[in-house]
Amino acid sequence: MNSEFAVILVDSTSHAMRIEKILTMHGLTCKLVPVPRHLSSDCGVCVRVLKQDIEEIKTLIDTHHVIVRSIEVL
Amino acid sequence: MSSGISSLETGLIYLDNAATSWPKPPGVAAAMHHFLDQIGANPGRSGHRLSVKAGRIIYETREAVASLFGAPDPLRVVFGMNATDGINLALHGILKPGDHVITSGIEHNAVMRPLHDLETGGVEVTQIPCFVDGSLDPAQVELSIRSNTKLIALNHASNVCGTILLIREVGQMARQKNLFFLVDVAQSAGVLPIDMEKDCIDFLAFTGHKSLYGPMGTGGLVIGKRIEPEALHPLRQGGTGSRSEREIQPEFFPDRYESGTMNAVGLSGLLAALQWLQQQGIDQIRSHEMTLCTRLIEGLLNIPNVTVYGPTEMSRRTATVGFNIQNMEPSTVGLRLDEEFGILCRIGLHCAPSAHRTIGTFPNGCVRFSIGAFNTERDIERALKAVNELAKEAQ
Ligand SMILES: Cc1ncc(COP(=O)(O)O)c(C=O)c1O
């Protein structure tokens, strides 16, 4: 599967909200979507982002001390 | 300040803001209505657009609470039903048999009842007496520290006589001695500046429906960064919408402490209230209330057979004023104020028998006028006139 997207998997909706806020503040495209079934059986949301932004996002996540479970390309 | 509902319209004078503030700022009911009508979904459970919208409102409310109290991280704002819920989480979550906890002589039953329960389970409790005006000597707290002391739990401002306790002094001392510090800000949030960092607060229990001007059923506990999730046991376990594949409680904030569907309707009202508070400025509200309080206390002290409790210096108190008319039961005063004058207040023991023992009004209690942001000078003048009339009769 080749797509332009990646998803950030997080522990809870609150964490997803926090990441959404930070990314939006920095002008990065993101959207909260249900976690794709092949990645986790969780019923919550994850943050869908553009693959091309991953490096910048990793830096932001580090500087804001946000805990994420993983970043998965789709 | 105007709420859209004024005492002129209702004909009533509401002086019971320490029980719950009323009226609420104009945007509060509208936000709740909007949530029920237009959003309505379960936050953090489903992942569709409305669920995400609901979750976002709750997250923004976390941010607003965190910013008001100088919390280290919005994710450490744990929502529950009210201050009582937050206090129970902190006390039952952190204290183990053999631990010692220190508290004051002006606590609400929201603190005293959980402590009594814990005491029967082997927690040691020391209650430091307060002075007759409700104030506490921080040095007395320090003198009561034992080798097994784990926590100091204090009410920031008395709900009976308005006395402000010196939480920063106690907090700094607690930090030096490596003790945890719980503050009940039910009566001070939204009127007094509170900063978890500077005041060295580890657990801050707040309620949404009093001086934060939100709806009932909102509140909780803000948890400081010295507390690890493993060290604080959750009061209840259950569904959180996260880590659903596991049948053990999540170990991260805030989910560990927020099982079950949240009061999203209430929290959307609380968010509107917090935005209103920020617009008004809490020092503006404090200053308005203290102008009215100065006039109220001055007027009450001018009536020869009225006793006023708590400090008379405005800097040492909030706008909650306990008083009694000699030879007239508080229950009679309360009933007559309501029926004959349309003045609504609270009488009796105010869920705080310790505080009444401290000020010398146990077991009969007192009459309490508690001023809020929407009271006016006219309200105070009418209330004084009414007390004057009743006091004359009692002479
Ligand atoms: C000092 C104090 N602590 C705790 C509470 C409990 O607040 P709530 O009923 O919102 O839990 C109150 C209010 O009744 C209070 O005045």
Coordinates of C-alpha atoms and ligand atoms in Angstrom, one line a residue:
Chain A
M1 CA 0.0 0.0 0.0
N2 CA 1.4 3.3 -1.0
S3 CA -0.1 6.4 0.6
E4 CA 1.0 9.9 1.5
F5 CA 0.0 9.3 5.1
A6 CA 1.4 8.2 8.4
V7 CA -0.3 7.8 11.7
I8 CA 0.9 8.6 15.2
L9 CA -0.4 6.1 17.7
V10 CA -1.0 7.4 21.2
D11 CA -2.2 6.1 24.5
S12 CA -5.4 8.1 24.7
T13 CA -7.6 10.7 23.1
S14 CA -6.2 13.3 25.4
H15 CA -2.7 12.7 24.0
A16 CA -4.1 12.9 20.5
M17 CA -5.7 16.2 21.2
R18 CA -2.5 17.5 22.6
I19 CA -0.5 16.5 19.5
E20 CA -3.2 17.9 17.2
K21 CA -2.9 21.2 19.0
I22 CA 0.9 21.3 18.7
L23 CA 1.0 20.3 15.0
T24 CA -1.7 22.8 14.1
M25 CA 0.1 25.6 15.9
H26 CA 3.1 24.8 13.7
G27 CA 1.1 24.8 10.5
L28 CA 1.3 21.1 9.9
T29 CA -1.6 19.1 8.4
C30 CA -3.2 16.6 10.7
K31 CA -6.5 14.9 11.4
L32 CA -7.7 12.7 14.2
V33 CA -9.0 9.4 12.8
P34 CA -9.9 6.0 14.2
V35 CA -6.9 3.8 14.7
P36 CA -6.6 1.5 11.6
R37 CA -7.5 -2.0 12.7
H38 CA -4.3 -3.6 11.3
L39 CA -2.3 -1.4 13.7
S40 CA -4.2 -1.8 16.9
S41 CA -7.4 -3.2 18.4
D42 CA -7.9 0.1 20.3
C43 CA -11.2 1.8 20.0
G44 CA -9.6 5.3 20.2
V45 CA -8.2 7.8 17.8
C46 CA -4.8 8.4 16.3
V47 CA -3.3 11.4 14.6
R48 CA -3.0 11.1 10.8
V49 CA -0.2 13.2 9.3
L50 CA 1.7 13.6 6.0
K51 CA 4.6 11.2 5.6
Q52 CA 6.7 14.1 4.4
D53 CA 6.4 15.9 7.7
I54 CA 7.5 13.0 9.9
E55 CA 11.0 14.3 10.7
E56 CA 9.6 17.7 11.7
I57 CA 6.9 16.1 13.8
K58 CA 9.4 13.9 15.6
T59 CA 11.3 16.9 16.7
L60 CA 8.2 18.7 17.9
I61 CA 7.1 15.7 19.8
D62 CA 10.5 15.6 21.5
T63 CA 10.6 19.3 22.4
H64 CA 7.1 19.2 23.8
H65 CA 7.7 16.0 25.8
V66 CA 4.6 14.3 24.3
I67 CA 4.4 10.6 24.9
V68 CA 3.6 8.6 21.7
R69 CA 3.4 4.9 21.2
S70 CA 4.7 4.8 17.7
I71 CA 4.6 6.4 14.3
E72 CA 3.4 4.1 11.5
V73 CA 3.5 4.8 7.8
L74 CA 0.4 3.6 5.9
Chain B
M1 CA -20.6 42.6 35.8
S2 CA -23.8 41.4 34.3
S3 CA -25.1 37.9 33.8
G4 CA -28.2 38.7 31.8
I5 CA -30.2 37.6 34.8
S6 CA -30.4 40.3 37.5
S7 CA -31.9 40.4 41.0
L8 CA -34.1 43.2 39.6
E9 CA -35.8 40.6 37.4
T10 CA -36.1 37.8 39.9
G11 CA -36.8 40.0 42.8
L12 CA -34.4 37.8 44.8
I13 CA -31.1 38.5 46.3
Y14 CA -28.8 35.5 46.0
L15 CA -26.1 35.5 48.7
D16 CA -25.4 31.8 48.6
N17 CA -22.5 31.8 46.2
A18 CA -20.3 29.7 48.5
A19 CA -22.8 26.8 48.1
T20 CA -22.9 27.3 44.4
S21 CA -22.6 30.4 42.3
W22 CA -25.7 31.8 40.6
P23 CA -26.5 33.2 38.2
K24 CA -23.9 31.8 35.8
P25 CA -22.2 33.9 33.1
P26 CA -24.2 34.3 29.9
G27 CA -22.2 31.8 27.8
V28 CA -22.4 28.8 30.1
A29 CA -25.9 27.6 29.5
A30 CA -25.5 28.3 25.8
A31 CA -22.3 26.2 25.5
M32 CA -24.1 23.3 27.3
H33 CA -27.1 23.6 25.0
H34 CA -24.8 23.7 22.0
F35 CA -23.1 20.5 23.1
L36 CA -26.3 18.6 23.6
D37 CA -27.8 19.9 20.4
Q38 CA -24.9 19.9 18.0
I39 CA -22.2 17.6 19.3
G40 CA -23.6 15.1 21.7
A41 CA -21.2 12.3 21.1
N42 CA -19.1 10.3 23.6
P43 CA -15.7 11.9 23.9
G44 CA -12.7 9.6 23.4
R45 CA -14.8 6.5 22.7
S46 CA -15.5 6.3 19.0
G47 CA -13.2 8.3 16.8
H48 CA -15.8 9.8 14.4
R49 CA -16.1 13.5 13.8
L50 CA -18.5 14.3 16.6
S51 CA -16.6 12.2 19.1
V52 CA -13.5 14.0 18.2
K53 CA -15.2 17.4 18.6
A54 CA -16.4 16.3 22.1
G55 CA -12.9 15.2 23.0
R56 CA -11.5 18.5 21.8
I57 CA -13.8 20.5 24.1
I58 CA -12.7 18.4 27.0
Y59 CA -9.1 18.9 26.1
E60 CA -9.5 22.6 25.9
T61 CA -11.2 22.6 29.3
R62 CA -8.1 20.7 30.6
E63 CA -5.9 23.5 29.2
A64 CA -8.0 26.2 30.7
V65 CA -7.9 24.6 34.1
A66 CA -4.2 24.0 33.8
S67 CA -3.5 27.6 32.9
L68 CA -5.6 29.0 35.7
F69 CA -3.7 27.0 38.4
G70 CA -0.3 26.9 36.8
A71 CA -0.5 23.1 36.4
P72 CA 2.6 21.4 34.9
D73 CA 0.7 19.7 32.1
P74 CA -3.0 19.7 30.9
L75 CA -2.9 15.9 31.0
R76 CA -2.5 16.1 34.7
V77 CA -5.9 17.7 35.1
V78 CA -8.2 14.8 36.1
F79 CA -11.9 15.5 35.8
G80 CA -14.5 14.1 38.2
M81 CA -17.7 15.2 39.7
N82 CA -16.6 17.9 42.0
A83 CA -14.0 18.9 44.7
T84 CA -15.2 16.1 46.9
D85 CA -14.3 13.6 44.2
G86 CA -10.9 15.1 43.8
I87 CA -10.2 15.1 47.5
N88 CA -11.3 11.5 47.8
L89 CA -9.0 10.5 45.0
A90 CA -6.0 12.2 46.6
L91 CA -6.6 11.0 50.1
H92 CA -7.6 7.4 49.4
G93 CA -5.1 7.2 46.5
I94 CA -2.0 8.2 48.4
L95 CA -2.4 7.4 52.1
K96 CA -1.6 3.9 53.3
P97 CA -2.0 2.4 56.8
G98 CA 0.8 3.6 59.0
D99 CA 1.1 7.0 57.1
H100 CA 0.5 10.2 59.0
V101 CA -1.5 13.2 57.6
I102 CA -1.8 16.7 59.0
T103 CA -4.8 18.9 58.4
S104 CA -6.4 22.1 59.9
G105 CA -9.3 23.0 62.2
I106 CA -11.3 24.7 59.4
E107 CA -11.7 21.8 57.0
H108 CA -14.9 20.9 55.2
N109 CA -16.4 17.4 55.7
A110 CA -15.1 16.7 52.1
V111 CA -11.7 16.3 53.8
M112 CA -12.7 15.3 57.4
R113 CA -15.0 12.4 56.4
P114 CA -12.5 10.6 54.2
L115 CA -9.8 11.2 56.8
H116 CA -12.0 9.6 59.5
D117 CA -12.5 6.6 57.3
L118 CA -8.8 6.3 56.6
E119 CA -8.1 6.7 60.4
T120 CA -10.2 3.6 61.1
G121 CA -8.0 1.8 58.6
G122 CA -4.8 2.7 60.3
V123 CA -3.8 6.1 58.9
E124 CA -2.7 8.6 61.7
V125 CA -4.5 12.0 61.5
T126 CA -3.5 15.2 63.2
Q127 CA -5.8 18.2 63.1
I128 CA -4.1 21.5 63.9
P129 CA -6.4 23.9 65.8
C130 CA -7.0 27.2 64.2
F131 CA -7.3 30.6 65.9
V132 CA -10.8 31.9 66.6
D133 CA -10.8 33.9 63.4
G134 CA -10.1 30.7 61.4
S135 CA -6.5 31.4 60.7
L136 CA -3.7 28.8 61.0
D137 CA -0.1 29.3 62.2
P138 CA 2.1 27.5 59.7
A139 CA 4.7 26.9 62.5
Q140 CA 2.2 24.7 64.2
V141 CA 2.0 22.5 61.1
E142 CA 5.7 22.1 61.1
L143 CA 5.8 21.2 64.7
S144 CA 3.4 18.3 64.1
I145 CA 5.5 16.6 61.5
R146 CA 6.5 13.0 62.4
S147 CA 8.8 10.5 60.7
N148 CA 5.8 8.9 59.0
T149 CA 4.1 12.1 57.9
K150 CA 3.3 11.8 54.2
L151 CA 0.7 14.5 53.4
I152 CA -0.5 17.9 54.6
A153 CA -4.1 18.6 53.5
L154 CA -5.4 22.2 53.8
N155 CA -8.5 24.2 52.9
H156 CA -7.4 27.3 51.1
A157 CA -10.3 29.5 52.2
S158 CA -13.0 28.7 54.8
N159 CA -16.5 28.2 53.5
V160 CA -17.8 29.3 56.9
C161 CA -16.0 32.5 57.8
G162 CA -13.9 33.3 54.6
T163 CA -10.5 33.1 56.3
I164 CA -7.6 32.5 53.9
L165 CA -5.0 30.0 55.0
L166 CA -1.3 30.8 54.1
I167 CA -0.9 27.9 51.7
R168 CA 2.4 29.2 50.2
E169 CA 4.2 29.2 53.5
V170 CA 2.9 25.7 54.3
G171 CA 3.6 24.5 50.8
Q172 CA 7.2 25.6 50.7
M173 CA 7.8 24.0 54.1
A174 CA 6.1 20.8 53.0
R175 CA 8.4 20.7 49.9
Q176 CA 11.5 21.2 52.1
K177 CA 10.5 18.3 54.3
N178 CA 9.6 16.2 51.2
L179 CA 5.9 15.9 52.1
F180 CA 3.0 16.0 49.7
F181 CA 0.7 18.9 49.9
L182 CA -3.1 18.8 49.1
V183 CA -5.0 22.0 48.8
D184 CA -8.8 22.2 48.7
V185 CA -9.5 25.3 46.5
A186 CA -13.3 24.9 46.4
Q187 CA -13.7 28.4 47.9
S188 CA -10.7 30.2 46.4
A189 CA -10.4 29.1 42.8
G190 CA -11.4 32.0 40.5
V191 CA -11.0 34.6 43.2
L192 CA -7.5 34.2 44.6
P193 CA -4.3 33.7 42.6
I194 CA -3.2 30.0 42.8
D195 CA 0.0 28.7 41.3
M196 CA 0.8 25.0 41.8
E197 CA 4.5 25.7 41.2
K198 CA 5.0 28.7 43.5
D199 CA 2.6 27.4 46.1
C200 CA 4.2 24.0 46.0
I201 CA 1.0 22.1 45.6
D202 CA 1.0 18.4 44.7
F203 CA -2.7 17.8 44.7
L204 CA -5.2 20.6 43.9
A205 CA -8.9 19.7 44.4
F206 CA -11.3 22.0 42.6
T207 CA -15.0 22.3 41.9
G208 CA -16.5 23.9 38.8
H209 CA -19.8 25.1 40.2
K210 CA -18.7 27.7 42.8
S211 CA -16.3 30.6 42.1
L212 CA -15.3 29.1 38.7
Y213 CA -19.0 29.8 37.6
G214 CA -19.4 26.5 35.8
P215 CA -22.2 24.0 36.2
M216 CA -22.6 21.4 39.0
G217 CA -21.1 18.0 38.4
T218 CA -17.7 19.4 37.2
G219 CA -14.4 19.5 39.1
G220 CA -11.6 17.1 40.0
L221 CA -8.0 16.9 40.9
V222 CA -4.9 18.5 39.3
I223 CA -1.9 16.3 40.0
G224 CA 1.6 17.8 40.4
K225 CA 4.6 16.5 38.7
R226 CA 6.2 14.9 41.8
I227 CA 3.4 12.3 41.7
E228 CA 4.0 9.2 39.7
P229 CA 0.9 7.3 38.5
E230 CA 2.1 4.2 40.3
A231 CA 2.0 6.2 43.6
L232 CA -1.6 7.2 43.3
H233 CA -4.2 4.5 43.3
P234 CA -7.3 5.2 41.2
L235 CA -10.6 5.4 43.1
R236 CA -12.4 3.5 40.3
Q237 CA -11.4 1.4 37.4
G238 CA -13.2 0.9 34.1
G239 CA -13.5 1.8 30.5
T240 CA -11.4 4.8 29.2
G241 CA -11.5 4.3 25.5
S242 CA -7.8 3.7 25.5
R243 CA -5.8 0.4 25.6
S244 CA -9.1 -1.5 25.3
E245 CA -7.3 -4.7 24.5
R246 CA -6.1 -4.9 28.1
E247 CA -8.2 -5.6 31.1
I248 CA -6.0 -3.8 33.5
Q249 CA -6.3 -0.1 34.3
P250 CA -4.0 2.2 32.1
E251 CA -1.1 3.7 34.0
F252 CA -1.0 7.1 32.3
F253 CA -2.6 10.5 33.0
P254 CA -5.4 11.3 32.8
D255 CA -7.0 8.0 31.8
R256 CA -5.9 6.1 34.9
Y257 CA -8.3 8.3 37.0
E258 CA -11.1 9.0 34.5
S259 CA -13.0 5.7 34.0
G260 CA -16.5 5.9 32.7
T261 CA -18.1 8.4 30.4
M262 CA -17.3 12.0 31.4
N263 CA -19.7 14.8 32.0
A264 CA -18.9 16.4 28.7
V265 CA -22.0 18.6 28.8
G266 CA -20.9 20.0 32.1
L267 CA -17.3 20.4 31.0
S268 CA -18.4 22.4 27.9
G269 CA -20.2 24.7 30.3
L270 CA -17.1 24.9 32.5
L271 CA -15.0 25.8 29.5
A272 CA -17.3 28.7 28.7
A273 CA -17.2 29.8 32.4
L274 CA -13.4 29.7 32.4
Q275 CA -13.2 31.8 29.3
W276 CA -15.5 34.3 30.9
L277 CA -13.4 34.3 34.0
Q278 CA -10.3 35.0 32.0
Q279 CA -12.0 37.8 30.1
Q280 CA -13.1 39.5 33.4
G281 CA -9.9 38.8 35.2
I282 CA -9.9 37.2 38.6
D283 CA -8.4 40.3 40.2
Q284 CA -11.3 42.3 38.9
I285 CA -13.8 39.8 40.3
R286 CA -11.9 39.7 43.6
S287 CA -11.8 43.5 43.8
H288 CA -15.6 43.8 43.0
E289 CA -16.4 41.2 45.7
M290 CA -14.2 42.8 48.3
T291 CA -15.7 46.2 47.8
L292 CA -19.1 44.7 48.5
C293 CA -17.7 42.6 51.4
T294 CA -16.1 45.7 53.0
R295 CA -19.5 47.4 53.0
L296 CA -21.3 44.3 54.2
I297 CA -18.9 43.7 57.2
E298 CA -18.9 47.4 58.1
G299 CA -22.7 47.4 58.0
L300 CA -23.0 44.2 60.1
L301 CA -20.5 45.5 62.7
N302 CA -22.6 48.6 63.1
I303 CA -25.5 46.5 64.4
P304 CA -25.0 46.2 68.1
N305 CA -26.4 42.7 68.6
V306 CA -24.7 41.1 65.6
T307 CA -21.5 39.1 65.8
V308 CA -19.4 38.7 62.7
Y309 CA -16.9 35.8 62.4
G310 CA -13.6 35.6 60.6
P311 CA -11.0 38.3 59.9
T312 CA -12.1 41.9 59.4
E313 CA -9.0 42.8 57.3
M314 CA -10.1 42.2 53.7
S315 CA -6.7 40.9 52.6
R316 CA -7.1 37.9 54.9
R317 CA -10.5 36.8 53.8
T318 CA -12.8 36.0 50.9
A319 CA -16.3 37.5 50.5
T320 CA -17.9 34.7 52.5
V321 CA -19.2 36.2 55.8
G322 CA -20.5 34.2 58.7
F323 CA -22.5 36.1 61.4
N324 CA -25.2 35.7 64.1
I325 CA -27.9 37.8 65.5
Q326 CA -27.9 37.4 69.3
N327 CA -31.0 35.6 70.6
M328 CA -32.2 34.6 67.2
E329 CA -31.6 31.1 65.9
P330 CA -29.8 31.0 62.5
S331 CA -32.6 28.8 61.2
T332 CA -35.1 31.5 62.1
V333 CA -33.0 34.2 60.5
G334 CA -32.5 32.2 57.3
L335 CA -36.2 31.4 57.0
R336 CA -37.3 35.0 57.6
L337 CA -34.7 36.4 55.2
D338 CA -36.0 34.1 52.5
E339 CA -39.7 34.5 53.2
E340 CA -40.0 38.2 54.1
F341 CA -37.1 39.7 52.2
G342 CA -36.3 37.4 49.3
I343 CA -32.8 37.0 50.5
L344 CA -31.3 33.6 49.9
C345 CA -28.4 32.4 52.1
R346 CA -27.2 29.4 53.9
I347 CA -27.5 28.8 57.7
G348 CA -26.4 26.0 60.0
L349 CA -23.1 24.1 60.0
H350 CA -22.2 24.4 56.3
C351 CA -20.8 20.8 56.2
A352 CA -17.9 22.0 58.4
P353 CA -18.4 21.2 62.1
S354 CA -14.7 21.7 62.8
A355 CA -14.8 25.2 61.4
H356 CA -17.8 26.0 63.6
R357 CA -16.0 24.6 66.7
T358 CA -13.1 26.8 65.8
I359 CA -15.1 30.0 65.6
G360 CA -17.3 29.0 68.6
T361 CA -20.6 28.5 66.9
F362 CA -20.9 24.7 67.2
P363 CA -23.6 23.2 67.3
N364 CA -26.0 26.0 66.4
G365 CA -24.0 27.3 63.5
C366 CA -24.4 30.7 61.9
V367 CA -25.9 32.6 59.0
R368 CA -23.7 32.9 56.0
F369 CA -23.8 35.5 53.3
S370 CA -21.5 34.7 50.4
I371 CA -21.0 37.3 47.7
G372 CA -20.4 36.5 44.0
A373 CA -19.4 38.3 40.9
F374 CA -23.0 39.3 40.0
N375 CA -24.0 40.8 43.3
T376 CA -24.5 44.6 43.4
E377 CA -24.2 47.3 46.0
R378 CA -28.0 47.4 46.1
D379 CA -28.1 43.7 47.1
I380 CA -25.8 44.4 50.0
E381 CA -27.8 47.5 51.1
R382 CA -31.0 45.5 51.0
A383 CA -29.4 42.6 52.9
L384 CA -28.1 45.0 55.6
K385 CA -31.5 46.6 55.9
A386 CA -33.1 43.2 56.4
V387 CA -30.6 42.1 59.1
N388 CA -31.1 45.4 60.8
E389 CA -34.8 44.9 61.1
L390 CA -34.5 41.3 62.4
A391 CA -31.8 42.4 64.8
K392 CA -34.0 45.1 66.2
E393 CA -36.7 42.6 66.9
A394 CA -34.3 40.3 68.7
Q395 CA -33.2 43.0 71.1
Ligands
LIG1 C1 -14.1 24.2 51.5 C2 -14.9 23.3 50.7 N1 -14.4 22.1 50.3 C3 -15.1 21.2 49.6 C4 -16.4 21.5 49.2 C5 -17.1 20.5 48.4 O1 -17.4 20.9 47.1 P1 -18.3 20.0 46.2 O2 -19.6 19.9 46.9 O3 -18.4 20.7 44.9 O4 -17.6 18.7 46.1 C6 -17.0 22.7 49.5 C7 -18.3 23.0 49.2 O5 -19.3 22.6 49.6 C8 -16.2 23.6 50.3 O6 -16.7 24.8 50.7

